[in-house]
XYZ file of C-alpha atoms in Angstrom:
422
model
C 0.090 0.030 0.047
C 2.871 2.374 0.582
C 3.729 2.265 -3.091
C -0.038 2.362 -4.153
C -2.989 4.037 -2.349
C -0.795 5.538 0.482
C 2.048 6.842 -1.900
C 0.206 10.268 -2.188
C 0.784 10.992 1.521
C 3.901 12.938 2.620
C 6.209 10.987 4.862
C 6.274 13.921 7.415
C 3.081 15.949 6.977
C 2.617 19.418 8.398
C 1.382 19.326 12.075
C -1.987 20.764 11.127
C -2.468 18.056 8.433
C -1.452 15.000 10.463
C -4.877 14.334 12.029
C -7.080 14.438 8.940
C -4.432 12.599 6.869
C -4.232 9.813 9.515
C -7.985 9.499 9.598
C -8.198 9.442 5.785
C -5.387 6.902 5.383
C -6.861 4.731 8.115
C -9.963 4.357 6.004
C -7.873 2.685 3.344
C -6.580 -0.150 5.665
C -7.983 -3.604 4.550
C -7.029 -7.033 5.283
C -6.192 -9.441 2.259
C -6.975 -13.125 2.479
C -3.644 -15.064 2.097
C -1.409 -12.210 3.831
C -0.879 -12.312 7.440
C -2.472 -9.363 9.419
C -0.574 -7.523 12.025
C -1.808 -7.583 15.614
C -2.735 -4.570 17.643
C -0.599 -3.415 20.459
C -1.244 -5.103 23.754
C -0.712 -3.196 27.067
C -0.356 -4.938 30.455
C -2.080 -3.726 33.522
C 0.075 -4.315 36.520
C -2.330 -3.747 39.200
C -6.142 -3.125 39.684
C -5.438 0.674 40.054
C -3.388 0.758 36.921
C -5.975 -1.134 35.037
C -8.793 1.306 35.997
C -6.545 4.182 34.913
C -6.070 2.595 31.515
C -9.735 1.866 30.752
C -10.933 5.319 31.708
C -14.689 5.898 31.457
C -15.654 3.913 28.420
C -17.618 0.673 27.634
C -15.217 -2.436 27.423
C -15.420 -6.049 27.012
C -13.824 -8.416 29.330
C -12.873 -11.598 27.405
C -11.638 -14.844 28.790
C -7.871 -15.382 27.992
C -7.588 -19.089 27.119
C -4.577 -21.281 27.685
C -3.945 -21.697 23.904
C -2.107 -21.041 20.728
C -3.036 -17.999 18.491
C -4.467 -18.886 15.037
C -5.229 -16.540 12.196
C -7.405 -18.420 9.848
C -7.786 -17.520 6.117
C -10.429 -19.135 4.023
C -10.713 -18.863 0.409
C -13.421 -21.145 -1.134
C -12.157 -20.545 -4.656
C -8.773 -22.324 -3.856
C -10.148 -25.700 -2.948
C -8.858 -28.120 -1.735
C -6.243 -25.717 -0.272
C -9.020 -23.343 0.882
C -7.625 -23.088 4.451
C -4.468 -21.377 5.588
C -3.508 -20.903 9.209
C -0.868 -18.335 10.490
C 0.584 -18.578 13.986
C 1.291 -15.553 16.284
C 4.845 -15.062 14.877
C 3.554 -14.974 11.260
C 4.638 -18.520 10.380
C 2.486 -20.484 7.943
C 1.259 -23.179 10.272
C -1.285 -24.740 7.859
C 0.342 -28.133 7.637
C 1.079 -28.402 11.325
C -2.481 -27.631 12.262
C -4.075 -29.999 9.785
C -5.896 -31.835 12.583
C -7.920 -28.467 13.041
C -9.091 -28.213 9.422
C -12.167 -30.335 9.664
C -13.238 -28.572 12.796
C -12.865 -25.231 11.057
C -14.944 -26.403 8.225
C -17.604 -27.657 10.470
C -17.552 -24.533 12.625
C -17.948 -22.275 9.414
C -20.589 -24.639 7.909
C -18.419 -24.786 4.660
C -20.276 -26.850 2.083
C -23.658 -26.512 3.808
C -26.574 -24.480 2.624
C -26.680 -22.290 5.708
C -23.067 -21.334 5.460
C -22.712 -17.481 5.767
C -19.500 -17.505 3.940
C -19.777 -17.140 0.186
C -16.254 -16.478 -1.015
C -13.644 -15.880 1.604
C -13.004 -14.636 5.138
C -10.308 -14.101 7.895
C -11.336 -15.112 11.550
C -9.095 -15.269 14.691
C -9.258 -17.904 17.096
C -7.292 -19.620 19.951
C -6.398 -23.361 19.516
C -6.957 -25.343 22.740
C -7.048 -29.063 23.783
C -10.340 -30.402 24.817
C -11.069 -33.533 26.893
C -14.318 -35.194 26.327
C -13.762 -37.261 29.516
C -13.308 -34.314 31.709
C -15.467 -31.909 29.766
C -12.965 -29.011 29.812
C -10.190 -27.378 28.129
C -6.832 -28.929 29.128
C -3.527 -27.174 30.307
C -1.406 -25.618 27.551
C 1.484 -28.085 27.865
C -0.807 -30.915 26.696
C -1.167 -29.416 23.305
C 2.315 -30.177 22.022
C 1.594 -33.994 21.770
C -1.205 -33.199 19.329
C 0.436 -30.636 16.982
C 3.777 -31.055 15.182
C 6.210 -28.246 14.628
C 7.474 -28.109 11.017
C 6.554 -31.725 10.912
C 8.122 -32.980 14.009
C 6.868 -33.425 17.508
C 8.995 -31.247 19.899
C 9.346 -31.602 23.570
C 7.136 -34.746 24.087
C 9.825 -37.172 25.273
C 8.369 -37.242 28.850
C 4.648 -36.634 27.842
C 2.138 -39.386 27.967
C 0.707 -40.595 24.570
C -2.343 -38.781 23.141
C -5.576 -40.051 24.585
C -8.514 -40.859 22.374
C -10.715 -38.647 24.431
C -8.488 -35.689 23.767
C -8.711 -33.541 20.680
C -8.111 -29.961 19.394
C -10.663 -27.267 19.689
C -11.027 -23.766 18.167
C -12.244 -20.775 20.269
C -13.136 -17.981 17.716
C -12.888 -14.361 18.977
C -12.864 -11.944 15.954
C -13.503 -11.762 12.262
C -11.352 -9.330 9.959
C -12.881 -10.074 6.491
C -16.105 -11.590 5.331
C -16.432 -12.001 1.555
C -15.979 -8.451 -0.054
C -16.347 -6.763 3.458
C -13.191 -5.778 5.371
C -14.446 -5.495 8.868
C -11.164 -4.030 10.324
C -12.810 -0.590 10.574
C -15.835 -1.966 12.322
C -16.030 -1.543 16.148
C -15.711 -4.633 18.206
C -19.335 -4.864 19.037
C -20.166 -4.955 15.413
C -17.442 -7.603 14.537
C -18.827 -9.852 17.243
C -22.378 -9.623 15.817
C -20.828 -10.742 12.357
C -18.857 -13.450 14.245
C -21.991 -14.816 15.840
C -23.779 -15.307 12.577
C -20.698 -16.821 10.876
C -19.637 -19.393 13.459
C -21.651 -22.514 14.267
C -20.843 -23.795 17.829
C -20.002 -27.400 18.151
C -19.644 -28.481 21.803
C -16.195 -29.674 22.524
C -14.976 -28.660 19.058
C -15.614 -25.016 18.318
C -16.975 -22.110 20.395
C -16.794 -18.261 20.579
C -14.878 -16.778 23.378
C -16.745 -15.850 26.456
C -16.877 -12.114 27.285
C -18.715 -9.709 29.567
C -19.684 -6.110 28.802
C -18.421 -3.470 31.400
C -19.272 0.204 31.747
C -16.743 2.192 33.662
C -18.782 5.323 33.727
C -20.089 4.208 37.046
C -18.689 2.277 39.934
C -20.481 -0.792 38.781
C -17.818 -1.453 36.090
C -14.981 -1.733 38.589
C -17.133 -3.996 40.776
C -18.223 -6.123 37.936
C -14.553 -6.460 36.833
C -13.359 -7.683 40.195
C -16.190 -10.280 40.275
C -15.526 -11.428 36.770
C -11.788 -11.701 37.562
C -12.415 -13.612 40.793
C -14.619 -16.156 38.811
C -11.866 -16.394 36.159
C -9.307 -17.438 38.805
C -11.810 -19.936 40.439
C -12.226 -21.555 36.986
C -8.393 -21.728 36.690
C -8.412 -19.594 33.523
C -5.216 -17.822 32.324
C -6.688 -14.378 32.749
C -8.832 -11.694 31.092
C -8.405 -9.404 27.930
C -9.970 -6.015 28.106
C -11.037 -4.745 24.631
C -12.666 -1.374 23.852
C -16.221 -2.155 22.830
C -16.502 0.839 20.229
C -12.826 0.703 18.836
C -11.996 -0.723 15.410
C -9.346 -3.547 15.128
C -6.544 -1.049 14.387
C -7.569 2.225 16.250
C -5.006 4.391 14.779
C -6.615 7.609 15.723
C -9.918 8.528 17.453
C -12.301 11.049 16.037
C -11.161 13.374 18.927
C -7.614 13.374 17.553
C -6.076 11.259 20.411
C -4.182 8.001 19.773
C -6.338 5.211 21.302
C -4.938 2.117 22.623
C -7.198 -0.819 21.372
C -6.415 -3.791 23.627
C -5.358 -4.285 27.141
C -4.254 -7.719 28.367
C -4.669 -8.552 32.004
C -3.101 -11.938 33.099
C -3.849 -13.296 36.445
C -0.267 -13.144 37.653
C -0.184 -9.308 37.129
C -3.194 -8.716 39.281
C -2.598 -10.521 42.551
C -4.021 -7.600 44.446
C -7.497 -8.313 42.861
C -8.311 -11.043 45.325
C -5.988 -13.391 43.468
C -2.951 -15.291 44.632
C 0.184 -14.809 42.861
C 2.481 -17.723 41.586
C 5.925 -16.925 43.115
C 9.119 -18.811 43.761
C 12.845 -18.099 44.550
C 15.356 -19.063 41.831
C 19.107 -18.696 41.307
C 20.274 -16.443 38.482
C 23.298 -18.468 37.517
C 24.399 -16.900 34.135
C 23.833 -14.653 31.082
C 23.969 -14.238 27.433
C 24.166 -11.291 24.889
C 21.936 -10.942 21.923
C 22.796 -8.010 19.703
C 19.392 -8.071 17.916
C 17.564 -6.921 21.030
C 20.062 -4.238 21.981
C 18.404 -1.210 20.126
C 15.228 -1.976 22.350
C 17.047 -1.939 25.525
C 18.040 1.397 27.031
C 20.452 0.532 29.755
C 24.051 1.425 30.158
C 26.392 -0.309 30.703
C 24.935 -3.271 28.918
C 26.891 -6.478 29.273
C 24.090 -8.973 28.972
C 20.659 -9.136 27.397
C 19.379 -12.390 28.880
C 19.767 -13.948 32.343
C 19.171 -17.721 33.064
C 17.350 -19.142 36.031
C 18.510 -22.276 37.720
C 17.477 -24.588 40.526
C 19.870 -26.610 42.806
C 19.384 -30.344 42.239
C 21.551 -31.421 45.106
C 20.692 -28.829 47.834
C 20.675 -31.331 50.586
C 24.228 -32.679 49.721
C 25.521 -29.201 49.475
C 24.302 -28.170 52.863
C 25.225 -31.462 54.474
C 28.566 -32.323 53.107
C 29.719 -29.423 51.068
C 29.183 -31.068 47.825
C 29.667 -29.123 44.595
C 26.361 -27.658 43.616
C 24.607 -28.870 40.366
C 22.042 -26.406 38.789
C 19.463 -27.309 36.244
C 18.652 -24.328 33.682
C 14.986 -23.617 33.832
C 14.419 -20.502 31.807
C 16.135 -17.456 30.293
C 14.783 -13.967 30.951
C 15.101 -11.118 28.585
C 15.860 -7.629 29.931
C 13.382 -6.221 27.495
C 10.241 -7.658 29.107
C 11.073 -9.787 32.027
C 13.227 -7.824 34.457
C 12.495 -4.463 36.091
C 14.748 -1.722 34.774
C 16.203 -0.980 38.244
C 17.164 -4.597 38.717
C 18.417 -5.018 35.079
C 20.849 -2.185 35.452
C 22.150 -3.366 38.866
C 22.514 -7.051 37.570
C 24.421 -5.830 34.566
C 26.968 -4.019 36.807
C 27.267 -6.653 39.480
C 27.333 -9.558 37.238
C 30.275 -8.239 35.233
C 32.456 -8.477 38.210
C 30.994 -11.927 39.250
C 32.014 -13.702 36.146
C 33.516 -17.193 36.237
C 35.174 -19.203 33.540
C 32.887 -21.533 31.579
C 34.467 -24.708 30.744
C 34.027 -26.534 27.466
C 31.748 -29.214 29.117
C 29.467 -26.364 30.327
C 30.538 -26.559 34.067
C 32.549 -24.154 36.177
C 34.938 -24.321 39.072
C 32.012 -23.417 41.411
C 29.164 -25.579 40.178
C 27.993 -27.893 37.562
C 25.217 -27.094 34.976
C 22.566 -29.222 33.240
C 20.217 -28.326 30.564
C 16.803 -29.714 29.880
C 16.695 -32.172 26.954
C 16.498 -30.179 23.751
C 17.006 -26.793 25.352
C 17.917 -24.185 22.797
C 19.832 -21.071 23.937
C 22.909 -21.499 26.043
C 24.575 -18.976 28.366
C 27.841 -17.556 27.538
C 28.740 -16.282 30.966
C 28.278 -17.702 34.429
C 28.415 -16.206 37.804
C 30.552 -17.557 40.695
C 27.948 -16.116 43.135
C 24.512 -16.487 41.655
C 21.834 -13.869 42.348
C 18.720 -14.926 44.248
C 15.617 -13.745 42.447
C 12.012 -13.775 43.418
C 10.191 -14.957 40.203
C 6.621 -14.148 39.314
C 4.720 -16.537 36.861
C 1.302 -17.302 35.544
C 0.637 -20.850 36.728
C 2.692 -23.963 36.120
C 3.452 -25.875 32.924
C 5.451 -29.042 32.363
C 8.795 -28.321 30.717
C 9.518 -29.817 27.242
C 11.034 -33.274 27.510
C 10.989 -33.210 31.382
C 8.816 -34.614 34.092
C 8.693 -31.449 36.273
C 6.866 -28.212 36.080
C 7.972 -24.601 35.937
C 6.365 -21.201 36.173
C 4.798 -19.893 32.996
C 5.862 -16.537 31.697
C 8.548 -16.078 34.353
C 9.587 -12.604 35.180
C 11.653 -11.166 37.977
C 9.644 -9.346 40.715
C 12.629 -8.575 43.131
C 16.284 -9.476 43.503
C 17.182 -10.429 47.104
C 20.607 -9.054 47.798
C 20.406 -10.436 51.363
C 20.073 -14.062 50.261
C 22.513 -16.609 48.756
């Protein structure tokens, strides 16, 4: 579009022309079937007070956040039998890997039936989950990997049980961006959900629309309702809530009032422990670090020696305390400075860790402790610390690590560095 419809707009317009030009250009945005659509910006609410500040006095929808994998589904009936394409969250074409979901998608959209609302093409968004007919519920995220391949291979399933016949993939639809010749990107969320309601046929245990509740923050009832919904969400062991502006388009570049308008706010349960919810916390050792030049432009910390820090857990703690045995740490996760570590702690760790460096041997151990990695673990640390930091780690529930029999916190982030602990 930059070479076509948008080429007539100046790169840097005059200040007085920016608002009308943005509004005019926004009207030209449209999604094209077969081309991955970008995702709106997500903002995280760190507390109930912060959440209320973000939403203002508007109408919002509180949508259930499912333990799932994102699916952007493109359907072109004129391209049969290759009429379905599925893109993952990172933009990869996952059509082949998610082939077990194709029949469910066709059934949900009623493709081939006389009551199908789709005439030519569409783009719908959904979350892929694993459903158990025996337990009548959506299963934990870690169980999906034994049902879905990655580029043709099943990864991280060495310690998983075999797929059960009563488990199968399910799709939870939550938005529609294109329906035939109509690009619904510019429609408000409420209108898009009406279109989705007519488009998607609910099949118990196979397909559904995401659950949501309308909230009005013009009165105190909105805050009360939000807390009640959040409490119910926790009780049902859901991953959290996503707040979406009810009257905003999918890409709200600019509101009619001329202010940039945030479109989505994501609110995970571990961010809002002060809303009648318990946080998932644990103390871990920060045993090493690595440097990734690709993320440096996004990290504004100086001096910057490391961009990622590695969490470890001591496997022989009793022997270390009882006989003074050499510690052995299992690497559990790597944390990025960009998203997972508070800026004050990130700066402190970069300075202190530089003087705590210890030589890393070819076999991956050090003079101070031995290191083990989970089977198939990708990234490796390039520096280790003779005196590991002790960090209080915040997560969103537990998940079974790939190829291992134990669980680790999901989405781990540093809440606090304990300088008084070793």
